[in-house]
Each structure stands twice: as C-alpha cells, then as structure tokens.
C-alpha cells in the first residue's frame, strides 16, 4: 500500500500522524472482484488530511447493517503500523502504473474521493454461488470482503487520477530539488548555511545539557542517509548510540520532542520488556484476508527512529521479543526489514535514521557511541526543554528544518589528491598505534568526514575537514575510555 501526501503541519501530534502512518502495497493479487473495472486496489492508506468528522449523510442505518453483515465484534482494524495511531485511513484505487509503487513509498495523490456506502456492501449472491462450488472458497472470499470492503464512511475510497512519488516530505522545500526552478532556492539557502549550522549547534547543545561534542554528532546523524548500497552493505547510514542518559528522568522523552520539531517524520520506541514481547515489529501476510498486516518497522525512508533503551529493566524476553530485537539489529546493521510471508521471508530495503538513547552501552549495534557529559543538570527538565523551544523563533526553527532536509541530497566526492593524503595519514596512524587503529576506524573516519563536510555545505572533502573529523573522533574515543576507567567495565 502506498502513502497519501502527508500533512504540512509541524504541530507534533499532527505531523507524527501524517508523516508516520505508513502502510504497504499488497504484494499478492487481490481476489476480490473490483467495484470498478480496470481498477486495482492498492490497499488501505493512512495520512489523508480530514477536516472534521466523517460525513454520514443518510447512510447511518445502512452502515449499521453493513457492520452487522460483516460480523464485526470489535472496531474495524485500520491496519496502522504504529501502536496507538488514530486518524483517517482510505483505500486507494490505482488504474494504471500500479506496479511502479514500492513498499513504503510516500506518494502525492490527486483523485476522486468517494464515500458511497454501496462500496462496502458484500455481494451475497456472488458468495452464495461460490459456496456451491467450494465452501472454503466462500470462507476465504468473505474474509477478504470483510477486510477489503470496510464501511466507506470509515474508510473512504480515492480513485487516483495522478500519483507521484515524493523526493522528500518537508513542505518548506520545493517538491523536486533537481529541477531548474529549485536551484535558486538551494543556492540562496546555501549562502547562509554557516550561521544556520552555528545556531543549530547551539540549540542542540542546550538540548543535550551543554554537551557540544554530542551536539556535533547529533547533527551528523540527522543529515545522514543511505546514498548507495555495495552488495548488501548500505553506505551512508550513521546510527548513533547516545549513552550516559540520565535514568528515571524525562530527558530522553524531551530530547525526542526536540527532534520531533526538527524532522518531518519520527517515532519514539520505548524499549520496555513488555513492548518488545508484545508489539509487532515485522509486517506479515494474512493469507485468509489476502493482505499484508502492518508492523512497527514499516516506516517511510528518512524517518527518525529514536529507541529509548533507558526504560529497559530486568526481565525475560520471550520468542517474539527475541525476534523483535533481531529485527531491530537487522534494520540498524543492514537497513532492511524482513517481511514475514509464513513460508518464507522477503527482504525490503529501507533508509531509517536510528538514534539509541541508553544509560550504558546499548545492547543493539551502533555505528557510533557518544557518551553524554552534561555540563548542567536543570532542576526541572520539562521547563528547561520547553523554554528552549519557546526561545527559538519560528523562522529560525524553519531554517533548521530546511538545513537538515536539504543536506541529505547534496552530492559528495573526494579528490585524488585528498584521497592520497588520507591514505598517507592513515598509514602514519597505524604506525603510531598498530593495536588500536583498524580498517574499521578508517571507514568510521571517512563517514564522519563526509557528513562533517556536508554539514558545512561542502561537497568535497578538504584537508581541514579531515583533520576536524580526526579531532572529533579522538575526543569521542577519549571520553569513552575515561568512562570505562571510572566504571571499570565497558560502556
């Protein structure tokens, strides 16, 4: 299933619903006979903007009959991927080029909205006829009808006239950054990039309780993106584990609120034993209803997933919990989600920014661990974070949002001259410390240097940025080593 165009609001409750309610296109042909010849039903779609309550007209009685005929003993399952999600959903019918939509694509749709109650009435004559041939066929068809023909007042239909995949979902930027008319906007913003970065660094430093090093790495994390894949290895991912977060504090919750105000799509996963054991992370195929049942990791590209590990306490992970931890590890390491089709698993690539907040070192893999060193402990965390958001001007906040989205799309390269200098520098580092410096360290340095350059608006690596990347990595490693010596164990 494909997503409808998201809301342009940055209000946290609305932007979360509009940006994150993501569901996938049915991967199996739909057995249901379509109400409109030649149309293909793409599936349930969330994220449609809706003003006020659904209009019932004179269909309330007929809608009640439909619910009775469907034998719904519980509220209808709208198949939202995220737990506790509320809001409108719709069924999108695509008449051409339906096979060009990919799982978790975010689409902008133009079409005809239909709430005709006839769309949700089961064809009893057809079911009776099929029952004479095969009782099992009748059962399957009824279940499919129940799922694929929900009440139109609850799940309206959109008959698509035009659909286009969105390059991004930030309403503050032109829809397509590659077009000629967008270059003026890009060049204008790039001219004022330096002060925007400085202000953002100060803003995040305050949010991270005065830790400027952690703020630097958070900026690099927020602009990171998978730019290509080499075999199975995703290049450009930069998962950060922010350790040293205060336990039994609202710090991580308020830090997520800050991030939520900066990025178009985000979700906070509270990593408790109960959630890990009971939440459904992986989408799976329901063959009886002939649909894909959504899972929590069914997220659109460039979603910021904040995993709060500070809530994790001692307890027993059961089999689903172990599978969920494995799914998170695969997402972080390989940027893929394995959808469950009962008889086999199918890999779907993704591009999700994962930030892990934890007290000690995370049990999940991470590309980079940064130990938080607060320079101040506010007596009232909520008041501190709220005043931070109140103090920043809306125009400045919008610049932060443009900055974090735009830099993801910049090209980047390393000249032959700088490549040679980096190689020579790495050889020297190996000579000075052969036990500690490995090829993985070189890869980490190159990733940090890449996003450090892009964060300054530079599309090529300079000697200055390479030295700055080495300095940041040295400070980060020294901090971890100091913490290890203090605690006597690995963080």
Tab-separated table of C-alpha atoms in Angstrom:
chain	number	residue	atom	x	y	z
A	1	UNK	CA	0.000	0.000	0.000
A	2	UNK	CA	1.190	3.485	-0.727
A	3	UNK	CA	1.013	6.584	1.408
A	4	UNK	CA	-1.107	9.615	0.734
A	5	UNK	CA	0.612	13.015	0.680
A	6	UNK	CA	1.486	13.986	4.249
A	7	UNK	CA	0.294	16.920	6.250
A	8	UNK	CA	2.358	20.084	6.030
A	9	UNK	CA	1.846	20.885	9.701
A	10	UNK	CA	4.739	20.785	12.140
A	11	UNK	CA	2.440	20.515	15.145
A	12	UNK	CA	3.817	17.382	16.871
A	13	UNK	CA	0.579	15.434	17.192
A	14	UNK	CA	-0.465	16.088	13.587
A	15	UNK	CA	2.917	15.752	11.943
A	16	UNK	CA	3.506	12.452	13.661
A	17	UNK	CA	0.248	11.042	12.411
A	18	UNK	CA	0.601	12.395	8.882
A	19	UNK	CA	4.257	11.617	8.392
A	20	UNK	CA	4.474	8.236	10.060
A	21	UNK	CA	1.256	6.377	9.336
A	22	UNK	CA	2.806	4.219	6.653
A	23	UNK	CA	1.348	1.091	5.100
A	24	UNK	CA	2.468	-1.075	2.237
A	25	UNK	CA	1.034	-2.081	-1.116
A	26	UNK	CA	-0.483	-5.560	-1.214
A	27	UNK	CA	2.115	-7.913	-2.590
A	28	UNK	CA	-0.378	-10.584	-3.677
A	29	UNK	CA	-3.106	-10.162	-6.311
A	30	UNK	CA	-6.426	-9.265	-4.794
A	31	UNK	CA	-9.034	-11.992	-5.262
A	32	UNK	CA	-11.868	-9.549	-4.707
A	33	UNK	CA	-13.777	-8.509	-7.798
A	34	UNK	CA	-13.283	-4.758	-8.065
A	35	UNK	CA	-16.194	-2.398	-7.988
A	36	UNK	CA	-14.723	-0.518	-10.952
A	37	UNK	CA	-13.474	-2.493	-13.958
A	38	UNK	CA	-9.821	-1.922	-14.734
A	39	UNK	CA	-9.039	-0.510	-11.318
A	40	UNK	CA	-6.531	-2.059	-8.952
A	41	UNK	CA	-6.928	-1.594	-5.241
A	42	UNK	CA	-3.627	-0.583	-3.727
A	43	UNK	CA	-4.776	-1.085	-0.147
A	44	UNK	CA	-5.546	0.842	2.992
A	45	UNK	CA	-3.820	4.189	3.148
A	46	UNK	CA	-3.331	6.440	6.128
A	47	UNK	CA	-2.221	10.039	6.322
A	48	UNK	CA	-5.138	11.600	4.443
A	49	UNK	CA	-5.974	15.048	5.751
A	50	UNK	CA	-9.520	15.184	7.007
A	51	UNK	CA	-11.445	18.191	8.273
A	52	UNK	CA	-13.967	17.425	10.984
A	53	UNK	CA	-15.911	14.208	11.465
A	54	UNK	CA	-16.666	11.869	8.538
A	55	UNK	CA	-19.831	12.925	6.778
A	56	UNK	CA	-22.513	10.281	7.255
A	57	UNK	CA	-25.373	11.741	5.109
A	58	UNK	CA	-28.358	9.351	5.223
A	59	UNK	CA	-26.195	6.236	5.334
A	60	UNK	CA	-26.111	5.687	9.091
A	61	UNK	CA	-28.702	2.894	9.004
A	62	UNK	CA	-27.144	1.173	6.020
A	63	UNK	CA	-23.712	1.466	7.614
A	64	UNK	CA	-25.051	-0.285	10.702
A	65	UNK	CA	-26.395	-3.107	8.518
A	66	UNK	CA	-23.005	-3.411	6.851
A	67	UNK	CA	-21.292	-3.754	10.209
A	68	UNK	CA	-23.761	-6.442	11.229
A	69	UNK	CA	-23.306	-8.322	7.980
A	70	UNK	CA	-19.549	-8.186	8.452
A	71	UNK	CA	-19.928	-9.673	11.949
A	72	UNK	CA	-17.560	-7.107	13.416
A	73	UNK	CA	-17.360	-7.765	17.138
A	74	UNK	CA	-14.620	-5.130	17.593
A	75	UNK	CA	-13.741	-1.781	15.998
A	76	UNK	CA	-12.579	-2.219	12.434
A	77	UNK	CA	-8.833	-2.769	12.076
A	78	UNK	CA	-7.417	0.101	10.021
A	79	UNK	CA	-4.043	-1.680	9.849
A	80	UNK	CA	-1.984	1.244	11.123
A	81	UNK	CA	1.686	0.268	11.501
A	82	UNK	CA	2.341	2.234	14.696
A	83	UNK	CA	0.676	1.321	18.002
A	84	UNK	CA	-1.987	3.693	19.274
A	85	UNK	CA	-2.273	5.563	15.989
A	86	UNK	CA	-5.542	7.356	15.327
A	87	UNK	CA	-6.849	9.282	12.381
A	88	UNK	CA	-8.377	8.770	8.958
A	89	UNK	CA	-7.480	5.981	6.563
A	90	UNK	CA	-8.540	5.365	2.991
A	91	UNK	CA	-8.424	2.794	0.217
A	92	UNK	CA	-6.615	3.970	-2.892
A	93	UNK	CA	-7.643	2.580	-6.259
A	94	UNK	CA	-4.991	2.905	-8.959
A	95	UNK	CA	-5.976	2.473	-12.596
A	96	UNK	CA	-2.573	2.443	-14.292
A	97	UNK	CA	1.122	2.068	-13.477
A	98	UNK	CA	0.200	0.463	-10.158
A	99	UNK	CA	3.302	-1.736	-10.264
A	100	UNK	CA	5.690	1.254	-10.104
A	101	UNK	CA	4.881	1.875	-6.438
A	102	UNK	CA	7.351	0.409	-3.962
A	103	UNK	CA	6.847	-0.618	-0.375
A	104	UNK	CA	6.899	2.403	1.968
A	105	UNK	CA	6.999	4.971	-0.830
A	106	UNK	CA	5.413	8.280	0.141
A	107	UNK	CA	3.111	9.473	-2.629
A	108	UNK	CA	1.259	12.625	-3.502
A	109	UNK	CA	-2.144	11.640	-4.871
A	110	UNK	CA	-4.790	13.528	-6.796
A	111	UNK	CA	-8.081	11.772	-7.313
A	112	UNK	CA	-11.799	11.494	-6.708
A	113	UNK	CA	-12.914	10.940	-3.118
A	114	UNK	CA	-15.819	8.531	-2.740
A	115	UNK	CA	-17.804	7.676	0.386
A	116	UNK	CA	-20.595	5.764	-1.376
A	117	UNK	CA	-21.945	3.128	1.084
A	118	UNK	CA	-22.536	0.734	-1.827
A	119	UNK	CA	-18.767	0.179	-1.923
A	120	UNK	CA	-18.858	-1.634	1.416
A	121	UNK	CA	-21.868	-3.929	0.821
A	122	UNK	CA	-20.914	-7.543	0.369
A	123	UNK	CA	-22.069	-9.255	-2.772
A	124	UNK	CA	-24.117	-12.006	-1.102
A	125	UNK	CA	-25.292	-13.533	-4.382
A	126	UNK	CA	-21.714	-13.990	-5.510
A	127	UNK	CA	-20.764	-15.556	-2.175
A	128	UNK	CA	-23.705	-17.972	-2.303
A	129	UNK	CA	-22.760	-19.037	-5.817
A	130	UNK	CA	-19.147	-19.675	-4.838
A	131	UNK	CA	-20.275	-21.632	-1.774
A	132	UNK	CA	-21.991	-24.196	-4.016
A	133	UNK	CA	-18.683	-24.844	-5.766
A	134	UNK	CA	-16.317	-24.751	-2.803
A	135	UNK	CA	-17.263	-23.946	0.811
A	136	UNK	CA	-13.644	-22.988	1.593
A	137	UNK	CA	-13.663	-20.558	-1.320
A	138	UNK	CA	-16.695	-18.913	0.203
A	139	UNK	CA	-14.991	-18.541	3.593
A	140	UNK	CA	-11.878	-17.004	2.090
A	141	UNK	CA	-13.881	-14.640	-0.068
A	142	UNK	CA	-15.972	-13.494	2.899
A	143	UNK	CA	-12.851	-12.773	4.934
A	144	UNK	CA	-11.306	-10.890	2.049
A	145	UNK	CA	-14.505	-8.906	1.575
A	146	UNK	CA	-14.559	-8.066	5.279
A	147	UNK	CA	-11.040	-6.637	5.079
A	148	UNK	CA	-11.061	-5.146	1.592
A	149	UNK	CA	-14.556	-3.631	1.732
A	150	UNK	CA	-14.735	-1.744	5.030
A	151	UNK	CA	-17.528	0.792	5.600
A	152	UNK	CA	-16.978	3.716	3.230
A	153	UNK	CA	-17.913	6.170	5.981
A	154	UNK	CA	-14.975	4.845	8.000
A	155	UNK	CA	-12.533	4.177	5.159
A	156	UNK	CA	-13.328	6.333	2.112
A	157	UNK	CA	-12.030	5.472	-1.371
A	158	UNK	CA	-9.763	7.596	-3.538
A	159	UNK	CA	-9.817	6.889	-7.277
A	160	UNK	CA	-6.422	8.115	-8.422
A	161	UNK	CA	-6.074	10.492	-11.356
A	162	UNK	CA	-2.427	11.394	-10.738
A	163	UNK	CA	0.167	9.897	-8.393
A	164	UNK	CA	3.793	10.880	-7.961
A	165	UNK	CA	6.477	9.729	-5.560
A	166	UNK	CA	7.768	12.463	-3.272
A	167	UNK	CA	11.513	13.056	-3.071
A	168	UNK	CA	11.010	14.300	0.481
A	169	UNK	CA	8.112	15.315	2.719
A	170	UNK	CA	9.356	18.652	4.017
A	171	UNK	CA	6.820	21.307	2.917
A	172	UNK	CA	9.388	24.081	3.399
A	173	UNK	CA	11.405	22.925	0.374
A	174	UNK	CA	10.495	22.642	-3.319
A	175	UNK	CA	8.969	19.248	-4.067
A	176	UNK	CA	11.737	18.315	-6.508
A	177	UNK	CA	15.192	19.673	-5.734
A	178	UNK	CA	16.632	18.535	-9.074
A	179	UNK	CA	14.566	20.902	-11.197
A	180	UNK	CA	15.972	24.122	-12.599
A	181	UNK	CA	13.489	26.319	-10.735
A	182	UNK	CA	14.658	24.839	-7.406
A	183	UNK	CA	18.282	25.871	-7.872
A	184	UNK	CA	17.613	29.475	-6.888
A	185	UNK	CA	16.130	28.332	-3.584
A	186	UNK	CA	19.035	25.957	-2.927
A	187	UNK	CA	21.772	28.464	-3.784
A	188	UNK	CA	20.090	31.160	-1.681
A	189	UNK	CA	19.905	28.905	1.358
A	190	UNK	CA	23.455	27.607	0.908
A	191	UNK	CA	24.746	31.183	1.082
A	192	UNK	CA	23.531	31.461	4.693
A	193	UNK	CA	24.382	27.907	5.727
A	194	UNK	CA	27.221	28.730	8.122
A	195	UNK	CA	25.196	30.830	10.611
A	196	UNK	CA	22.327	28.327	10.454
A	197	UNK	CA	24.696	25.498	11.393
A	198	UNK	CA	26.153	27.544	14.246
A	199	UNK	CA	22.680	28.316	15.623
A	200	UNK	CA	21.584	24.690	15.287
A	201	UNK	CA	24.724	23.524	17.098
A	202	UNK	CA	23.982	25.911	19.963
A	203	UNK	CA	20.336	24.826	20.046
A	204	UNK	CA	21.219	21.119	20.236
A	205	UNK	CA	23.995	21.796	22.766
A	206	UNK	CA	21.396	23.257	25.130
A	207	UNK	CA	19.080	20.314	24.441
A	208	UNK	CA	21.937	17.934	25.307
A	209	UNK	CA	22.570	19.717	28.613
A	210	UNK	CA	25.595	21.677	27.435
A	211	UNK	CA	27.440	18.835	25.658
A	212	UNK	CA	28.729	20.369	22.405
A	213	UNK	CA	30.520	17.177	21.269
A	214	UNK	CA	27.287	15.173	21.465
A	215	UNK	CA	25.531	18.012	19.603
A	216	UNK	CA	28.097	17.787	16.774
A	217	UNK	CA	27.457	14.075	16.369
A	218	UNK	CA	23.694	14.553	16.558
A	219	UNK	CA	23.867	16.964	13.608
A	220	UNK	CA	25.895	14.425	11.613
A	221	UNK	CA	23.345	11.753	12.492
A	222	UNK	CA	20.341	13.860	11.480
A	223	UNK	CA	21.730	14.617	7.992
A	224	UNK	CA	22.926	11.052	7.350
A	225	UNK	CA	21.254	8.923	4.698
A	226	UNK	CA	21.947	5.739	2.761
A	227	UNK	CA	23.294	7.083	-0.537
A	228	UNK	CA	24.117	3.723	-2.151
A	229	UNK	CA	24.473	0.005	-1.456
A	230	UNK	CA	27.564	-2.052	-2.149
A	231	UNK	CA	26.376	-5.654	-2.354
A	232	UNK	CA	24.432	-5.943	0.928
A	233	UNK	CA	26.279	-3.129	2.717
A	234	UNK	CA	24.348	0.170	2.983
A	235	UNK	CA	26.717	3.131	2.689
A	236	UNK	CA	25.871	6.363	4.472
A	237	UNK	CA	23.982	5.032	7.485
A	238	UNK	CA	25.102	6.552	10.776
A	239	UNK	CA	23.357	5.043	13.786
A	240	UNK	CA	24.354	6.843	16.985
A	241	UNK	CA	24.152	5.398	20.499
A	242	UNK	CA	23.880	8.286	22.948
A	243	UNK	CA	24.903	6.617	26.207
A	244	UNK	CA	25.092	8.190	29.652
A	245	UNK	CA	21.486	9.389	29.515
A	246	UNK	CA	20.008	10.011	32.984
A	247	UNK	CA	17.902	7.084	34.169
A	248	UNK	CA	14.473	7.676	35.715
A	249	UNK	CA	14.409	11.081	34.064
A	250	UNK	CA	12.285	12.693	31.380
A	251	UNK	CA	15.424	13.719	29.467
A	252	UNK	CA	15.044	11.174	26.648
A	253	UNK	CA	11.359	11.969	26.220
A	254	UNK	CA	12.055	15.694	25.886
A	255	UNK	CA	15.058	15.101	23.627
A	256	UNK	CA	12.699	13.223	21.313
A	257	UNK	CA	10.319	16.188	21.380
A	258	UNK	CA	13.181	18.407	20.203
A	259	UNK	CA	13.991	16.021	17.342
A	260	UNK	CA	10.291	15.761	16.526
A	261	UNK	CA	10.221	19.524	15.946
A	262	UNK	CA	13.178	19.320	13.555
A	263	UNK	CA	12.396	16.410	11.224
A	264	UNK	CA	9.279	15.652	9.128
A	265	UNK	CA	8.839	12.026	10.263
A	266	UNK	CA	9.807	10.485	13.588
A	267	UNK	CA	8.837	7.780	16.055
A	268	UNK	CA	9.956	7.034	19.613
A	269	UNK	CA	10.163	3.356	20.514
A	270	UNK	CA	10.018	2.826	24.261
A	271	UNK	CA	12.154	-0.276	24.657
A	272	UNK	CA	10.485	-1.988	27.600
A	273	UNK	CA	10.284	-5.740	28.110
A	274	UNK	CA	6.509	-5.580	27.644
A	275	UNK	CA	6.766	-3.663	24.371
A	276	UNK	CA	9.470	-5.936	23.000
A	277	UNK	CA	7.414	-9.027	23.808
A	278	UNK	CA	4.040	-7.802	22.587
A	279	UNK	CA	4.478	-5.216	19.824
A	280	UNK	CA	4.510	-6.415	16.222
A	281	UNK	CA	7.653	-5.100	14.562
A	282	UNK	CA	7.588	-7.115	11.344
A	283	UNK	CA	4.759	-6.957	8.756
A	284	UNK	CA	3.302	-10.365	7.951
A	285	UNK	CA	1.000	-11.749	5.283
A	286	UNK	CA	-2.506	-12.753	6.349
A	287	UNK	CA	-3.431	-15.331	3.729
A	288	UNK	CA	-7.030	-15.675	4.944
A	289	UNK	CA	-7.690	-11.975	4.365
A	290	UNK	CA	-5.170	-11.740	1.495
A	291	UNK	CA	-3.488	-8.650	2.885
A	292	UNK	CA	-0.252	-7.541	4.488
A	293	UNK	CA	-0.715	-6.874	8.200
A	294	UNK	CA	1.433	-3.888	9.057
A	295	UNK	CA	4.302	-3.830	11.546
A	296	UNK	CA	6.029	-1.134	13.554
A	297	UNK	CA	9.155	-1.105	11.374
A	298	UNK	CA	7.058	-0.366	8.290
A	299	UNK	CA	8.374	3.194	8.085
A	300	UNK	CA	8.984	5.531	5.129
A	301	UNK	CA	12.534	6.471	4.159
A	302	UNK	CA	14.351	9.096	6.244
A	303	UNK	CA	12.174	8.542	9.292
A	304	UNK	CA	13.982	9.307	12.550
A	305	UNK	CA	13.542	6.286	14.816
A	306	UNK	CA	14.518	7.077	18.414
A	307	UNK	CA	14.924	3.926	20.516
A	308	UNK	CA	14.717	4.708	24.237
A	309	UNK	CA	16.667	1.969	25.994
A	310	UNK	CA	16.729	3.789	29.349
A	311	UNK	CA	13.318	2.237	30.072
A	312	UNK	CA	14.659	-1.314	29.776
A	313	UNK	CA	14.605	-3.252	33.049
A	314	UNK	CA	15.427	-6.801	34.051
A	315	UNK	CA	13.024	-9.348	32.637
A	316	UNK	CA	12.561	-12.269	30.288
A	317	UNK	CA	12.345	-11.814	26.536
A	318	UNK	CA	10.073	-14.451	25.044
A	319	UNK	CA	10.300	-15.689	21.446
A	320	UNK	CA	8.529	-12.681	19.857
A	321	UNK	CA	10.744	-10.380	21.918
A	322	UNK	CA	13.905	-12.070	20.654
A	323	UNK	CA	12.603	-11.809	17.086
A	324	UNK	CA	11.908	-8.102	17.597
A	325	UNK	CA	15.437	-7.465	18.891
A	326	UNK	CA	16.790	-9.333	15.854
A	327	UNK	CA	14.600	-7.221	13.567
A	328	UNK	CA	15.948	-4.015	15.114
A	329	UNK	CA	19.527	-5.263	14.755
A	330	UNK	CA	18.962	-6.105	11.076
A	331	UNK	CA	17.403	-2.698	10.487
A	332	UNK	CA	20.387	-0.928	12.053
A	333	UNK	CA	23.120	-3.085	10.504
A	334	UNK	CA	21.745	-3.788	7.026
A	335	UNK	CA	18.992	-1.176	6.647
A	336	UNK	CA	16.471	-3.851	5.726
A	337	UNK	CA	13.295	-5.334	7.166
A	338	UNK	CA	12.403	-8.992	6.609
A	339	UNK	CA	8.664	-9.249	5.924
A	340	UNK	CA	7.089	-12.491	7.091
A	341	UNK	CA	5.205	-14.456	4.438
A	342	UNK	CA	4.857	-17.548	6.680
A	343	UNK	CA	6.597	-19.887	4.255
A	344	UNK	CA	9.482	-17.532	3.544
A	345	UNK	CA	10.990	-14.175	4.476
A	346	UNK	CA	11.276	-11.365	1.950
A	347	UNK	CA	13.819	-8.564	2.406
A	348	UNK	CA	12.771	-4.967	1.834
A	349	UNK	CA	15.469	-2.264	1.899
A	350	UNK	CA	14.872	0.828	3.996
A	351	UNK	CA	16.597	4.067	4.934
A	352	UNK	CA	15.861	4.796	8.581
A	353	UNK	CA	17.886	7.071	10.869
A	354	UNK	CA	18.227	5.281	14.206
A	355	UNK	CA	19.221	7.082	17.406
A	356	UNK	CA	19.568	4.923	20.530
A	357	UNK	CA	19.434	6.577	23.953
A	358	UNK	CA	20.746	4.429	26.797
A	359	UNK	CA	22.311	4.557	30.243
A	360	UNK	CA	25.275	2.301	29.399
A	361	UNK	CA	26.339	0.863	26.098
A	362	UNK	CA	23.333	-0.240	24.043
A	363	UNK	CA	22.593	-3.921	23.540
A	364	UNK	CA	21.806	-3.003	19.919
A	365	UNK	CA	24.560	-2.440	17.334
A	366	UNK	CA	25.500	1.145	16.520
A	367	UNK	CA	27.929	2.835	14.147
A	368	UNK	CA	28.996	5.341	16.760
A	369	UNK	CA	28.728	5.557	20.554
A	370	UNK	CA	28.812	9.016	22.124
A	371	UNK	CA	28.809	9.193	25.911
A	372	UNK	CA	26.843	12.182	27.162
A	373	UNK	CA	28.675	14.542	29.531
A	374	UNK	CA	26.101	17.025	30.860
A	375	UNK	CA	27.531	20.411	31.787
A	376	UNK	CA	24.346	21.332	33.618
A	377	UNK	CA	21.546	19.416	35.326
A	378	UNK	CA	18.379	21.535	35.263
A	379	UNK	CA	16.170	21.130	38.356
A	380	UNK	CA	13.122	20.942	36.102
A	381	UNK	CA	13.846	19.091	32.853
A	382	UNK	CA	10.449	19.809	31.313
A	383	UNK	CA	10.738	23.523	31.993
A	384	UNK	CA	14.284	23.589	30.559
A	385	UNK	CA	13.295	21.870	27.300
A	386	UNK	CA	10.054	23.817	26.910
A	387	UNK	CA	11.827	27.145	27.380
A	388	UNK	CA	14.370	26.078	24.764
A	389	UNK	CA	11.621	25.519	22.194
A	390	UNK	CA	9.856	28.722	23.191
A	391	UNK	CA	13.018	30.807	22.884
A	392	UNK	CA	13.801	29.842	19.295
A	393	UNK	CA	11.998	31.928	16.677
A	394	UNK	CA	9.678	30.057	14.265
A	395	UNK	CA	11.683	31.434	11.325
A	396	UNK	CA	14.908	30.051	12.813
A	397	UNK	CA	13.249	26.711	13.526
A	398	UNK	CA	12.172	26.546	9.887
A	399	UNK	CA	15.761	27.174	8.806
A	400	UNK	CA	16.865	24.236	10.957
A	401	UNK	CA	14.260	22.064	9.226
A	402	UNK	CA	15.348	23.124	5.755
A	403	UNK	CA	19.011	22.616	6.685
A	404	UNK	CA	18.509	19.033	7.901
A	405	UNK	CA	16.484	18.026	4.839
A	406	UNK	CA	18.458	19.801	2.131
A	407	UNK	CA	21.884	18.460	3.115
A	408	UNK	CA	20.729	14.872	2.594
A	409	UNK	CA	20.502	15.500	-1.150
A	410	UNK	CA	23.892	17.118	-1.735
A	411	UNK	CA	26.404	15.241	-3.871
A	412	UNK	CA	29.757	14.434	-2.310
A	413	UNK	CA	33.152	13.419	-3.650
A	414	UNK	CA	36.800	13.090	-2.632
A	415	UNK	CA	39.525	14.295	-4.978
A	416	UNK	CA	42.501	12.098	-5.857
A	417	UNK	CA	44.809	14.479	-4.050
A	418	UNK	CA	42.860	14.315	-0.786
A	419	UNK	CA	42.450	10.541	-1.146
A	420	UNK	CA	46.234	10.172	-1.301
A	421	UNK	CA	46.657	12.442	1.730
A	422	UNK	CA	44.086	10.421	3.700
A	423	UNK	CA	45.825	7.154	2.824
A	424	UNK	CA	49.209	8.506	3.932
A	425	UNK	CA	47.692	9.867	7.125
A	426	UNK	CA	46.095	6.521	7.924
A	427	UNK	CA	49.403	4.702	7.380
A	428	UNK	CA	51.004	7.051	9.915
A	429	UNK	CA	48.184	6.416	12.374
A	430	UNK	CA	48.722	2.665	12.019
A	431	UNK	CA	52.444	3.052	12.645
A	432	UNK	CA	51.863	5.078	15.799
A	433	UNK	CA	49.166	2.791	17.210
A	434	UNK	CA	49.035	-0.562	15.367
A	435	UNK	CA	46.971	-2.251	18.092
A	436	UNK	CA	44.064	0.186	18.180
A	437	UNK	CA	43.739	1.564	14.642
A	438	UNK	CA	41.968	-0.763	12.187
A	439	UNK	CA	40.342	-0.584	8.770
A	440	UNK	CA	37.006	-0.070	10.538
A	441	UNK	CA	38.421	3.071	12.111
A	442	UNK	CA	39.307	4.405	8.667
A	443	UNK	CA	35.772	3.717	7.462
A	444	UNK	CA	34.359	5.481	10.529
A	445	UNK	CA	36.605	8.493	9.951
A	446	UNK	CA	35.557	8.723	6.308
A	447	UNK	CA	31.860	8.608	7.273
A	448	UNK	CA	32.322	11.314	9.912
A	449	UNK	CA	34.364	13.419	7.463
A	450	UNK	CA	31.661	13.026	4.808
A	451	UNK	CA	28.813	14.301	6.975
A	452	UNK	CA	31.014	16.913	8.628
A	453	UNK	CA	31.785	18.340	5.178
A	454	UNK	CA	28.142	18.229	4.099
A	455	UNK	CA	27.066	19.871	7.366
A	456	UNK	CA	29.234	22.841	6.365
A	457	UNK	CA	27.803	22.869	2.835
A	458	UNK	CA	30.993	21.490	1.290
A	459	UNK	CA	30.521	18.782	-1.334
A	460	UNK	CA	34.185	17.735	-1.393
A	461	UNK	CA	36.465	16.641	1.425
A	462	UNK	CA	39.103	19.195	2.362
A	463	UNK	CA	42.219	18.716	4.448
A	464	UNK	CA	40.685	20.971	7.101
A	465	UNK	CA	37.537	18.835	7.425
A	466	UNK	CA	39.586	15.634	7.548
A	467	UNK	CA	41.616	16.988	10.482
A	468	UNK	CA	38.415	18.153	12.194
A	469	UNK	CA	36.918	14.659	11.784
A	470	UNK	CA	40.036	13.146	13.384
A	471	UNK	CA	39.736	15.611	16.249
A	472	UNK	CA	36.073	14.760	16.871
A	473	UNK	CA	36.750	11.023	16.792
A	474	UNK	CA	39.717	11.401	19.142
A	475	UNK	CA	37.606	13.366	21.642
A	476	UNK	CA	34.801	10.825	21.439
A	477	UNK	CA	37.148	7.861	21.991
A	478	UNK	CA	38.967	9.542	24.876
A	479	UNK	CA	35.664	10.240	26.570
A	480	UNK	CA	34.621	6.587	26.266
A	481	UNK	CA	37.997	5.452	27.606
A	482	UNK	CA	37.726	7.769	30.607
A	483	UNK	CA	34.253	6.481	31.383
A	484	UNK	CA	35.488	2.899	31.099
A	485	UNK	CA	38.260	3.597	33.593
A	486	UNK	CA	35.824	5.216	36.026
A	487	UNK	CA	33.277	2.402	35.912
A	488	UNK	CA	35.736	-0.440	35.447
A	489	UNK	CA	33.696	-2.000	32.679
A	490	UNK	CA	32.983	-1.452	29.024
A	491	UNK	CA	30.394	1.105	28.026
